[in-house]
CSV table of C-alpha atoms and ligand atoms in Angstrom, one decimal:
chain,number,residue,atom,x,y,z
A,61,PRO,CA,-8.9,-7.2,51.0
A,62,ALA,CA,-12.0,-7.2,48.5
A,63,PRO,CA,-12.0,-4.4,45.9
A,64,SER,CA,-14.3,-1.7,47.1
A,65,SER,CA,-17.3,-0.9,44.8
A,66,THR,CA,-15.7,2.5,44.2
A,67,GLY,CA,-12.7,1.1,42.4
A,68,GLY,CA,-11.5,-2.3,41.1
A,69,ARG,CA,-12.6,-1.8,37.6
A,70,GLY,CA,-9.4,-3.7,36.6
A,71,ASP,CA,-11.5,-6.9,37.2
A,72,ALA,CA,-14.4,-6.2,34.7
A,73,PRO,CA,-13.7,-6.8,31.3
A,74,LYS,CA,-15.9,-3.9,30.1
A,75,VAL,CA,-14.8,-1.8,27.1
A,76,GLU,CA,-17.2,0.9,26.5
A,77,ASP,CA,-15.0,2.4,23.4
A,78,ASP,CA,-16.2,-1.0,21.6
A,79,LYS,CA,-19.3,-0.1,20.0
A,80,ILE,CA,-17.0,1.1,17.1
A,81,ASP,CA,-17.0,-1.5,14.3
A,82,PRO,CA,-13.5,-3.0,14.5
A,83,ALA,CA,-13.1,-2.5,10.7
A,84,GLN,CA,-13.7,1.1,11.0
A,85,ALA,CA,-11.3,1.3,13.8
A,86,ILE,CA,-8.6,-0.3,12.0
A,87,ALA,CA,-9.3,2.1,8.9
A,88,GLU,CA,-9.2,5.0,11.4
A,89,ALA,CA,-5.7,3.7,13.2
A,90,SER,CA,-4.5,3.9,9.4
A,91,MET,CA,-5.5,7.3,8.7
A,92,ILE,CA,-4.3,8.7,12.3
A,93,ASN,CA,-0.9,7.0,11.5
A,94,LYS,CA,-0.7,8.5,8.1
A,95,ALA,CA,-1.8,12.0,9.5
A,96,LEU,CA,1.1,11.6,12.4
A,97,HIS,CA,3.9,10.7,10.0
A,98,SER,CA,4.6,13.8,8.2
A,99,ARG,CA,7.9,12.6,7.9
A,100,LEU,CA,9.5,9.2,7.5
A,101,VAL,CA,9.6,7.1,10.8
A,102,GLN,CA,13.1,6.6,12.2
A,103,LEU,CA,14.1,2.9,11.7
A,104,LYS,CA,17.0,1.3,13.6
A,105,GLU,CA,20.3,0.7,12.0
A,106,THR,CA,19.8,-3.1,12.4
A,107,SER,CA,16.2,-3.1,10.8
A,108,GLN,CA,16.4,-5.6,7.9
A,109,LEU,CA,15.0,-5.8,4.9
A,110,GLU,CA,13.9,-9.4,3.4
A,111,VAL,CA,13.6,-9.9,-0.6
A,112,GLN,CA,12.0,-13.0,-1.9
A,113,GLN,CA,12.1,-13.6,-5.8
A,114,ASN,CA,11.1,-16.6,-7.5
A,115,ASP,CA,14.1,-16.0,-10.1
A,116,PRO,CA,16.9,-16.2,-8.0
A,117,ASN,CA,19.2,-15.3,-10.9
A,118,SER,CA,17.6,-11.9,-11.4
A,119,PRO,CA,19.9,-9.2,-9.7
A,120,LEU,CA,18.9,-7.3,-7.1
A,121,PHE,CA,19.6,-3.6,-7.2
A,122,SER,CA,19.4,-1.2,-4.6
A,123,VAL,CA,19.7,2.8,-5.4
A,124,LYS,CA,20.8,5.3,-2.8
A,125,SER,CA,20.1,8.4,-4.9
A,126,PHE,CA,16.6,8.9,-6.9
A,127,GLU,CA,18.9,9.9,-9.8
A,128,GLU,CA,19.9,6.3,-10.2
A,129,LEU,CA,16.2,5.8,-11.2
A,130,ARG,CA,16.6,7.6,-14.3
A,131,LEU,CA,13.0,9.4,-13.7
A,132,ALA,CA,11.8,11.6,-16.3
A,133,PRO,CA,13.0,15.2,-15.3
A,134,GLU,CA,9.4,16.4,-14.5
A,135,LEU,CA,9.1,13.8,-12.1
A,136,LEU,CA,12.5,14.2,-10.3
A,137,LYS,CA,11.5,17.6,-10.0
A,138,GLY,CA,8.5,16.7,-8.3
A,139,VAL,CA,10.3,14.4,-5.9
A,140,TYR,CA,12.8,17.0,-4.9
A,141,CYS,CA,10.2,19.4,-4.3
A,142,MET,CA,8.5,17.4,-1.8
A,143,GLY,CA,11.6,17.3,0.1
A,144,PHE,CA,12.9,13.7,-0.3
A,145,ASN,CA,16.5,13.8,-0.7
A,146,ALA,CA,17.2,10.2,-0.9
A,147,PRO,CA,15.0,7.0,-0.9
A,148,SER,CA,13.9,5.4,2.2
A,149,LYS,CA,15.1,2.0,3.2
A,150,ILE,CA,12.4,0.2,1.6
A,151,GLN,CA,12.2,2.5,-1.8
A,152,GLU,CA,16.1,1.4,-2.3
A,153,THR,CA,15.1,-1.8,-2.7
A,154,ALA,CA,11.6,-1.5,-4.1
A,155,LEU,CA,12.0,1.2,-6.6
A,156,PRO,CA,14.6,-0.4,-8.9
A,157,LEU,CA,12.3,-3.5,-8.8
A,158,LEU,CA,9.1,-1.7,-9.9
A,159,LEU,CA,10.5,0.6,-12.2
A,160,VAL,CA,12.7,-2.1,-14.4
A,161,ASN,CA,11.1,-3.6,-17.6
A,162,PRO,CA,9.4,-5.8,-17.9
A,163,PRO,CA,7.5,-4.7,-15.1
A,164,LYS,CA,7.8,-6.9,-11.9
A,165,ASN,CA,4.7,-7.8,-9.6
A,166,MET,CA,5.3,-6.9,-5.9
A,167,ILE,CA,4.0,-7.5,-2.5
A,168,ALA,CA,5.4,-5.2,0.0
A,169,GLN,CA,5.0,-5.0,3.7
A,170,SER,CA,6.5,-2.4,6.0
A,171,GLN,CA,5.1,-0.4,9.2
A,172,SER,CA,3.3,3.1,8.3
A,173,GLY,CA,5.5,5.9,7.6
A,174,THR,CA,8.3,4.1,5.9
A,175,GLY,CA,7.5,5.3,2.1
A,176,LYS,CA,5.5,2.6,0.7
A,177,THR,CA,2.8,5.3,-0.7
A,178,ALA,CA,5.5,7.6,-2.0
A,179,ALA,CA,7.1,4.3,-3.8
A,180,PHE,CA,3.8,3.2,-5.6
A,181,VAL,CA,2.6,6.6,-6.3
A,182,LEU,CA,6.2,7.3,-8.2
A,183,THR,CA,5.8,4.1,-10.0
A,184,MET,CA,2.2,4.9,-11.3
A,185,LEU,CA,3.6,8.4,-12.4
A,186,SER,CA,6.3,7.3,-14.1
A,187,ARG,CA,4.6,4.6,-15.8
A,188,VAL,CA,1.7,6.2,-17.3
A,189,ASP,CA,1.7,8.1,-20.4
A,190,PRO,CA,0.2,12.1,-19.8
A,191,LYS,CA,-0.3,12.3,-23.3
A,192,ALA,CA,-2.8,9.6,-23.5
A,193,LYS,CA,-6.2,10.7,-22.1
A,194,TYR,CA,-7.2,7.6,-20.7
A,195,PRO,CA,-6.9,5.8,-17.3
A,196,GLN,CA,-3.8,3.6,-17.2
A,197,ALA,CA,-2.9,3.5,-13.5
A,198,LEU,CA,-5.6,2.1,-10.9
A,199,CYS,CA,-5.2,2.2,-7.3
A,200,LEU,CA,-7.5,0.8,-4.6
A,201,ALA,CA,-7.7,1.9,-0.9
A,202,PRO,CA,-9.9,0.9,1.8
A,203,THR,CA,-11.6,4.2,2.3
A,204,TYR,CA,-12.6,7.6,1.0
A,205,GLU,CA,-10.3,9.4,3.0
A,206,LEU,CA,-7.4,7.2,2.3
A,207,ALA,CA,-8.0,7.6,-1.4
A,208,LEU,CA,-7.9,11.2,-1.3
A,209,GLN,CA,-4.7,10.9,0.7
A,210,ILE,CA,-2.8,8.8,-1.7
A,211,GLY,CA,-4.4,11.4,-4.5
A,212,LYS,CA,-2.9,14.3,-2.7
A,213,VAL,CA,0.8,12.6,-2.6
A,214,ALA,CA,0.2,12.0,-6.4
A,215,GLN,CA,-0.7,15.5,-7.6
A,216,ASP,CA,2.1,16.9,-5.4
A,217,MET,CA,4.9,14.5,-6.9
A,218,GLY,CA,3.2,14.9,-10.3
A,219,LYS,CA,2.6,18.7,-10.5
A,220,PHE,CA,5.3,19.3,-12.8
A,221,ILE,CA,4.1,16.7,-15.5
A,222,ASP,CA,2.0,18.4,-18.0
A,223,GLY,CA,-1.4,17.0,-18.4
A,224,MET,CA,-1.3,14.4,-15.7
A,225,LYS,CA,-4.6,14.1,-14.1
A,226,ILE,CA,-6.4,12.1,-11.3
A,227,ARG,CA,-10.0,11.0,-10.9
A,228,TYR,CA,-11.6,9.6,-7.4
A,229,ALA,CA,-13.7,6.5,-7.7
A,230,VAL,CA,-15.2,6.9,-4.5
A,231,ARG,CA,-18.8,7.5,-2.9
A,232,GLY,CA,-20.8,10.4,-4.2
A,233,GLN,CA,-18.4,10.8,-7.3
A,234,THR,CA,-20.5,8.2,-9.4
A,235,GLU,CA,-22.9,10.9,-10.3
A,236,ASN,CA,-20.3,12.8,-12.3
A,237,ILE,CA,-19.7,10.0,-14.5
A,238,THR,CA,-21.6,9.0,-17.9
A,239,LYS,CA,-22.0,5.3,-18.5
A,240,GLY,CA,-19.7,4.3,-21.4
A,241,ARG,CA,-18.0,7.4,-21.6
A,242,ILE,CA,-14.1,6.4,-20.7
A,243,LEU,CA,-12.7,8.8,-18.3
A,244,THR,CA,-9.5,11.4,-19.5
A,245,GLU,CA,-7.6,11.1,-16.4
A,246,GLN,CA,-4.7,8.7,-16.4
A,247,ILE,CA,-4.9,7.7,-12.9
A,248,VAL,CA,-7.9,6.7,-11.0
A,249,ILE,CA,-8.0,6.2,-7.2
A,250,GLY,CA,-10.7,4.5,-5.5
A,251,THR,CA,-12.6,2.3,-3.2
A,252,PRO,CA,-13.1,-1.3,-4.2
A,253,GLY,CA,-17.0,-1.0,-4.3
A,254,THR,CA,-17.3,2.1,-6.3
A,255,THR,CA,-14.4,1.2,-8.6
A,256,LEU,CA,-15.9,-2.1,-9.6
A,257,ASP,CA,-18.8,0.0,-10.4
A,258,TRP,CA,-17.0,2.0,-12.8
A,259,CYS,CA,-15.5,-0.7,-14.8
A,260,HIS,CA,-18.1,-3.1,-14.4
A,261,LYS,CA,-21.5,-1.7,-14.6
A,262,PHE,CA,-20.5,2.0,-16.2
A,263,ASN,CA,-17.7,1.0,-18.6
A,264,VAL,CA,-15.8,4.3,-17.8
A,265,ILE,CA,-12.6,2.3,-17.5
A,266,ASN,CA,-11.1,0.2,-20.2
A,267,MET,CA,-9.3,-2.3,-18.0
A,268,LYS,CA,-7.2,-3.7,-21.2
A,269,GLN,CA,-5.4,-0.5,-20.8
A,270,ILE,CA,-4.5,-0.5,-17.2
A,271,LYS,CA,-0.6,-0.7,-17.1
A,272,VAL,CA,-0.4,-0.4,-13.4
A,273,PHE,CA,-2.7,-1.7,-10.6
A,274,VAL,CA,-2.1,-0.9,-7.0
A,275,LEU,CA,-3.8,-2.1,-3.7
A,276,ASP,CA,-2.8,0.0,-0.6
A,277,GLU,CA,-3.4,-1.0,3.0
A,278,ALA,CA,-4.5,-4.6,2.2
A,279,ASP,CA,-4.5,-5.5,5.8
A,280,VAL,CA,-7.1,-2.6,6.5
A,281,MET,CA,-8.9,-3.5,3.3
A,282,ILE,CA,-9.5,-7.2,4.3
A,283,ALA,CA,-10.8,-6.1,7.9
A,284,THR,CA,-13.9,-5.0,5.6
A,285,GLN,CA,-16.7,-6.9,4.6
A,286,GLY,CA,-16.7,-7.4,0.7
A,287,HIS,CA,-13.4,-5.5,-0.1
A,288,GLN,CA,-11.3,-8.8,-0.8
A,289,ASP,CA,-14.0,-10.0,-3.4
A,290,GLN,CA,-14.4,-6.6,-4.9
A,291,SER,CA,-10.6,-6.4,-5.2
A,292,ILE,CA,-10.5,-9.9,-6.8
A,293,ARG,CA,-13.2,-9.2,-9.4
A,294,ILE,CA,-11.2,-6.0,-10.3
A,295,LYS,CA,-8.2,-7.7,-10.3
A,296,LYS,CA,-9.7,-10.5,-12.9
A,297,LYS,CA,-10.4,-7.6,-15.5
A,298,LEU,CA,-6.9,-6.4,-15.6
A,299,PRO,CA,-4.8,-7.7,-18.7
A,300,PRO,CA,-1.9,-10.2,-17.8
A,301,THR,CA,0.6,-7.8,-18.9
A,302,CYS,CA,-0.4,-5.2,-16.2
A,303,GLN,CA,2.0,-4.7,-13.4
A,304,MET,CA,0.2,-5.4,-10.3
A,305,MET,CA,1.6,-4.5,-6.6
A,306,LEU,CA,0.1,-4.6,-3.2
A,307,PHE,CA,1.2,-3.1,0.2
A,308,SER,CA,0.4,-3.6,3.6
A,309,ALA,CA,1.5,-2.3,7.1
A,310,THR,CA,1.5,-5.7,8.8
A,311,TYR,CA,2.2,-9.2,7.9
A,312,GLU,CA,-0.1,-11.8,8.9
A,313,GLU,CA,-1.2,-14.9,7.3
A,314,THR,CA,-4.6,-13.6,6.4
A,315,VAL,CA,-3.0,-10.5,4.8
A,316,MET,CA,-0.7,-12.8,3.0
A,317,LYS,CA,-3.3,-15.3,1.6
A,318,PHE,CA,-5.3,-12.4,0.2
A,319,ALA,CA,-2.0,-10.9,-1.4
A,320,LEU,CA,-1.2,-13.9,-3.1
A,321,LYS,CA,-4.6,-14.2,-4.6
A,322,ILE,CA,-4.3,-10.7,-6.1
A,323,ILE,CA,-0.5,-10.6,-7.2
A,324,SER,CA,0.6,-13.5,-9.3
A,325,ASP,CA,4.6,-14.3,-9.4
A,326,PRO,CA,5.5,-11.2,-6.8
A,327,VAL,CA,8.4,-10.2,-5.6
A,328,THR,CA,7.9,-10.2,-1.8
A,329,ILE,CA,9.6,-7.3,0.1
A,330,ARG,CA,9.5,-7.1,3.9
A,331,LEU,CA,10.9,-4.5,6.2
A,332,LYS,CA,10.6,-6.2,9.6
A,333,ARG,CA,9.2,-4.1,12.5
A,334,GLU,CA,11.5,-3.6,15.2
A,335,GLU,CA,11.1,-6.5,17.6
A,336,GLU,CA,9.1,-5.1,20.5
A,337,SER,CA,11.0,-6.3,23.8
A,338,LEU,CA,11.1,-5.8,27.3
A,339,ASP,CA,14.6,-5.8,27.6
A,340,ASN,CA,15.2,-2.2,28.4
A,341,ILE,CA,12.2,-1.5,30.5
A,342,LYS,CA,11.9,-1.5,34.3
A,343,GLN,CA,8.4,-2.8,35.1
A,344,TYR,CA,6.7,-2.3,38.4
A,345,TYR,CA,3.7,-2.8,40.3
A,346,VAL,CA,1.7,-0.4,42.6
A,347,LEU,CA,-0.5,-2.0,45.5
A,348,CYS,CA,-3.7,-0.3,45.9
A,349,SER,CA,-7.3,-1.0,46.8
A,350,THR,CA,-9.6,1.6,45.1
A,351,ARG,CA,-9.2,3.9,42.1
A,352,GLU,CA,-9.0,6.9,44.5
A,353,GLU,CA,-5.9,5.1,45.8
A,354,LYS,CA,-4.3,4.3,42.4
A,355,PHE,CA,-4.9,8.4,41.7
A,356,GLU,CA,-3.0,8.9,44.8
A,357,ALA,CA,-0.3,6.6,44.0
A,358,LEU,CA,-0.3,8.4,40.6
A,359,SER,CA,0.2,11.8,42.0
A,360,ASN,CA,2.8,10.5,44.5
A,361,ILE,CA,4.7,9.1,41.4
A,362,TYR,CA,4.4,12.8,39.8
A,363,GLY,CA,5.7,14.1,42.9
A,364,VAL,CA,8.7,12.2,43.1
A,365,LEU,CA,9.8,11.5,39.7
A,366,SER,CA,10.7,13.8,36.8
A,367,ILE,CA,8.8,12.2,33.8
A,368,GLY,CA,9.0,13.3,30.5
A,369,GLN,CA,6.1,12.0,27.9
A,370,ALA,CA,3.8,9.4,29.7
A,371,ILE,CA,0.9,7.5,28.7
A,372,ILE,CA,-1.7,6.1,30.8
A,373,PHE,CA,-4.0,3.2,29.8
A,374,CYS,CA,-7.5,2.6,31.4
A,375,GLN,CA,-10.1,0.1,30.8
A,376,THR,CA,-13.1,2.1,30.2
A,377,LYS,CA,-13.8,5.6,28.8
A,378,ALA,CA,-15.4,6.6,32.1
A,379,THR,CA,-12.3,5.8,34.0
A,380,ALA,CA,-10.1,7.5,31.3
A,381,ARG,CA,-12.2,10.7,31.6
A,382,TRP,CA,-12.4,10.6,35.6
A,383,LEU,CA,-8.7,10.2,35.6
A,384,ALA,CA,-7.9,13.0,33.0
A,385,GLU,CA,-10.0,15.4,35.0
A,386,LYS,CA,-8.5,14.3,38.6
A,387,MET,CA,-4.7,14.9,36.8
A,388,GLU,CA,-5.9,18.1,35.3
A,389,ALA,CA,-7.3,19.5,38.9
A,390,ASP,CA,-3.8,18.6,40.1
A,391,GLY,CA,-2.2,20.9,37.5
A,392,HIS,CA,-1.1,18.5,34.9
A,393,ALA,CA,-1.8,19.2,31.1
A,394,VAL,CA,-3.6,16.3,30.2
A,395,ALA,CA,-4.5,15.2,26.4
A,396,MET,CA,-7.2,12.6,26.3
A,397,LEU,CA,-7.9,10.1,23.5
A,398,VAL,CA,-11.2,8.1,23.5
A,399,GLY,CA,-13.7,7.0,21.0
A,400,ASP,CA,-16.2,9.7,20.8
A,401,LEU,CA,-14.0,12.2,19.5
A,402,HIS,CA,-13.8,12.6,15.4
A,403,ILE,CA,-10.9,11.4,13.7
A,404,ASP,CA,-9.6,15.1,13.2
A,405,GLN,CA,-10.1,15.6,16.5
A,406,ARG,CA,-8.0,12.5,17.5
A,407,VAL,CA,-5.2,13.3,15.0
A,408,SER,CA,-5.0,16.6,16.6
A,409,VAL,CA,-4.5,15.3,20.2
A,410,LEU,CA,-2.0,13.0,19.0
A,411,LYS,CA,0.0,15.7,17.2
A,412,ARG,CA,-0.2,17.9,20.3
A,413,PHE,CA,1.0,15.1,22.6
A,414,LYS,CA,3.9,14.1,20.0
A,415,GLU,CA,5.1,17.6,20.0
A,416,GLY,CA,5.3,18.0,23.7
A,417,LYS,CA,2.3,20.4,24.4
A,418,GLU,CA,0.7,17.8,26.8
A,419,LYS,CA,3.3,15.3,28.8
A,420,LEU,CA,0.5,13.1,29.7
A,421,LEU,CA,-2.0,11.1,27.7
A,422,VAL,CA,-4.8,9.2,28.8
A,423,THR,CA,-6.5,6.8,26.8
A,424,THR,CA,-8.3,3.6,26.4
A,425,ASN,CA,-6.8,0.4,25.2
A,426,LEU,CA,-8.9,0.5,22.1
A,427,MET,CA,-8.4,3.8,20.8
A,428,ALA,CA,-4.6,3.4,21.6
A,429,ARG,CA,-4.5,0.3,19.4
A,430,GLY,CA,-2.5,0.2,16.0
A,431,ILE,CA,-1.4,3.6,16.6
A,432,ASP,CA,2.3,4.7,16.5
A,433,ILE,CA,3.3,6.8,19.1
A,434,GLU,CA,6.9,6.5,19.6
A,435,GLN,CA,9.1,7.6,22.5
A,436,VAL,CA,7.5,8.0,25.8
A,437,THR,CA,9.4,7.7,29.1
A,438,MET,CA,6.6,5.9,31.1
A,439,VAL,CA,3.8,3.8,30.7
A,440,ILE,CA,0.9,3.3,33.3
A,441,ASN,CA,-1.5,0.5,33.1
A,442,PHE,CA,-3.9,2.2,35.4
A,443,ASP,CA,-5.9,-1.0,34.8
A,444,LEU,CA,-4.2,-4.2,33.4
A,445,PRO,CA,-4.9,-5.1,29.7
A,446,VAL,CA,-7.2,-8.0,29.6
A,447,ASP,CA,-9.2,-9.7,26.6
A,448,LEU,CA,-13.2,-9.9,26.4
A,449,SER,CA,-13.0,-12.8,28.8
A,450,GLY,CA,-11.1,-10.9,31.3
A,451,GLU,CA,-8.0,-13.0,31.0
A,452,PRO,CA,-4.7,-11.1,30.8
A,453,ASP,CA,-3.8,-9.9,27.2
A,454,PHE,CA,-0.1,-10.4,26.8
A,455,GLU,CA,0.3,-9.1,23.4
A,456,THR,CA,-1.7,-5.6,24.3
A,457,TYR,CA,0.9,-5.7,27.3
A,458,LEU,CA,4.0,-6.0,25.2
A,459,HIS,CA,2.7,-3.3,22.9
A,460,ARG,CA,1.7,-1.0,25.3
A,461,ILE,CA,4.8,-1.3,27.3
A,462,GLY,CA,7.0,-1.4,24.2
A,463,ARG,CA,5.9,2.5,23.6
A,464,THR,CA,8.8,3.0,26.4
A,465,GLY,CA,12.2,2.2,26.2
A,466,ARG,CA,12.7,2.8,22.3
A,467,PHE,CA,16.0,3.2,20.6
A,468,GLY,CA,18.0,1.9,23.6
A,469,LYS,CA,16.7,4.4,26.0
A,470,ALA,CA,15.7,2.9,29.3
A,471,GLY,CA,11.9,3.1,29.9
A,472,LEU,CA,9.4,2.6,32.9
A,473,ALA,CA,6.5,0.7,33.1
A,474,ILE,CA,4.2,1.0,36.1
A,475,ASN,CA,1.1,-1.4,36.8
A,476,PHE,CA,-1.8,-0.6,39.1
A,477,ILE,CA,-2.7,-3.5,41.1
A,478,ASP,CA,-6.2,-3.3,42.8
A,479,GLY,CA,-6.8,-6.4,44.5
A,480,PRO,CA,-5.6,-10.3,44.5
A,481,ARG,CA,-7.5,-11.1,41.4
A,482,THR,CA,-5.6,-8.5,39.4
A,483,MET,CA,-2.3,-9.6,41.1
A,484,LYS,CA,-2.7,-13.0,39.8
A,485,LYS,CA,-3.1,-11.7,36.1
A,486,LEU,CA,0.0,-9.6,36.9
A,487,GLN,CA,1.8,-13.0,38.1
A,488,ARG,CA,0.9,-14.4,34.8
A,489,ILE,CA,2.0,-11.6,32.8
A,490,GLU,CA,5.5,-11.9,34.5
A,491,GLN,CA,5.4,-15.7,33.9
A,492,HIS,CA,4.6,-15.2,30.2
A,493,PHE,CA,7.5,-12.8,29.6
A,494,GLY,CA,10.0,-14.2,32.2
A,495,ARG,CA,10.6,-10.7,33.4
A,496,LYS,CA,10.3,-9.7,37.2
A,497,ILE,CA,7.9,-7.1,37.7
A,498,GLU,CA,9.1,-5.5,41.1
A,499,ARG,CA,7.0,-3.8,43.8
A,500,LEU,CA,7.0,-0.1,44.0
A,501,LEU,CA,6.2,1.6,47.2
A,502,THR,CA,4.7,5.0,46.2
A,503,ASP,CA,4.3,6.3,49.6
A,504,ASP,CA,8.3,5.8,50.1
A,505,ALA,CA,10.1,9.0,48.1
A,506,ASP,CA,13.7,7.4,48.6
A,507,GLU,CA,12.5,4.0,47.5
A,508,MET,CA,11.0,5.3,44.3
A,509,GLU,CA,14.4,7.4,43.5
B,1178,LIG,P1,3.8,4.9,4.2
B,1178,LIG,O1,2.8,4.7,2.8
B,1178,LIG,O2,4.5,3.4,4.4
B,1178,LIG,O3,2.7,5.0,5.5
B,1178,LIG,P2,4.5,7.4,3.0
B,1178,LIG,O4,4.9,6.9,1.6
B,1178,LIG,O5,3.3,8.0,3.5
B,1178,LIG,O6,4.6,5.8,4.0
B,1178,LIG,O7,5.7,8.4,3.6
B,1178,LIG,C1,5.8,8.5,5.0
B,1178,LIG,C2,6.3,10.0,5.2
B,1178,LIG,O8,7.6,10.2,4.7
B,1178,LIG,C3,5.4,11.1,4.3
B,1178,LIG,O9,5.1,12.2,4.9
B,1178,LIG,C4,6.2,11.1,3.2
B,1178,LIG,O10,5.9,12.4,2.4
B,1178,LIG,C5,7.7,11.0,3.5
B,1178,LIG,N1,8.6,10.5,2.5
B,1178,LIG,C6,8.2,9.3,2.0
B,1178,LIG,N2,9.5,8.9,1.0
B,1178,LIG,C7,10.2,9.9,1.5
B,1178,LIG,C8,11.6,10.1,1.1
B,1178,LIG,N3,12.6,9.3,0.4
B,1178,LIG,N4,12.5,11.0,1.7
B,1178,LIG,C9,11.8,12.0,2.9
B,1178,LIG,N5,10.6,11.8,3.0
B,1178,LIG,C10,9.9,10.6,2.3
């Protein structure tokens, strides 16, 4: 049967949320992840750290405590005051390398929430002289908000260090500087454009006195036009003795190419992301012909199964809205994440969902991309993930479904199929992953259980 006009939206590669600029979406996902990670992310026992350094003879240390790093007492106090008891996985290896003399350059990659920011903030704080009143550490971040976030960490961790000051080189701040007058703050955190202006046009930073240079969120950085060039121009002004480090949440060729342009002779540290796999996940499909039927099937599933946290993915914002309303009318507490919410609102939606205040999150693919929401028991593809040409999007499928079945728990994924064309796409997904997707009869309670 042909999909009726009221339903069958799964076939339309329409993405309303995509009016958002992709670079902005990436930066926002990064902000949201930061806001969601008020603690270190839980890593698998088996997660592995890869270290590459040019000099194979130089020994690798790893520390199990902050004491072993021989930090200044004020800094150590700041670290403990933040509630950090021991270094995180990446910090164990990165910190001894970052604090050693002569300083080493570093490229480090690990997912959001693993302690990268804390690691480079600690390095900046330990390397600058609070008694010297000029910039000695320079840190670049892709957005205003991310720069302020880093500054907050530095403020917090450095609060017992007498005279330590931070300055933000971000939009709106240029009016507060005087051309040619060197800043008195030891740490400058800024976006590439404004920072370049400050050291190039306004001469308020003596680049020869910079001892530590950090480029954070390199993957977000390269998504924005111009940031690469600006960063490279800033880097070129730094003295060869300056310690340089670059951090990224993802590891792609484009990021690495950029990283190697910025950081010469680096030690590279990489904490591999836990592989997303479909091993632990039971995958099903449900045959429907309209979106109303999909909704009924969903209600039946909820009537029969006891479900913890679930995420439902829709192709368009309009479907997400429609579905959220229907589910609410059905008595569910529903959280909804779509593009027209302000970033703070999105963070608060996700926080509530993480805390379990709502058990059901309805979203579009675009909104959920790149955001870490761990540990859900069920994922529903109300619409199958397709790319802009309407082809099945395997990577997104894996990423969506991979949200369930984490940490060895069994997960459940259900795909709603609204016609033969969608069924073909599902079959291609099945073939691609070599995993059977079974049919689920949602009007048969016995079968579902
Ligand atoms: P990333 O930069 O990789 O996203 P962060 O440095 O922001 O990670 O750390 C993520 C969260 O974990 C933050 O809330 C931070 O305060 C906390 N954190 C970082 N290092 C430690 C540590 N050693 N012990 C406990 N919490 C930590």
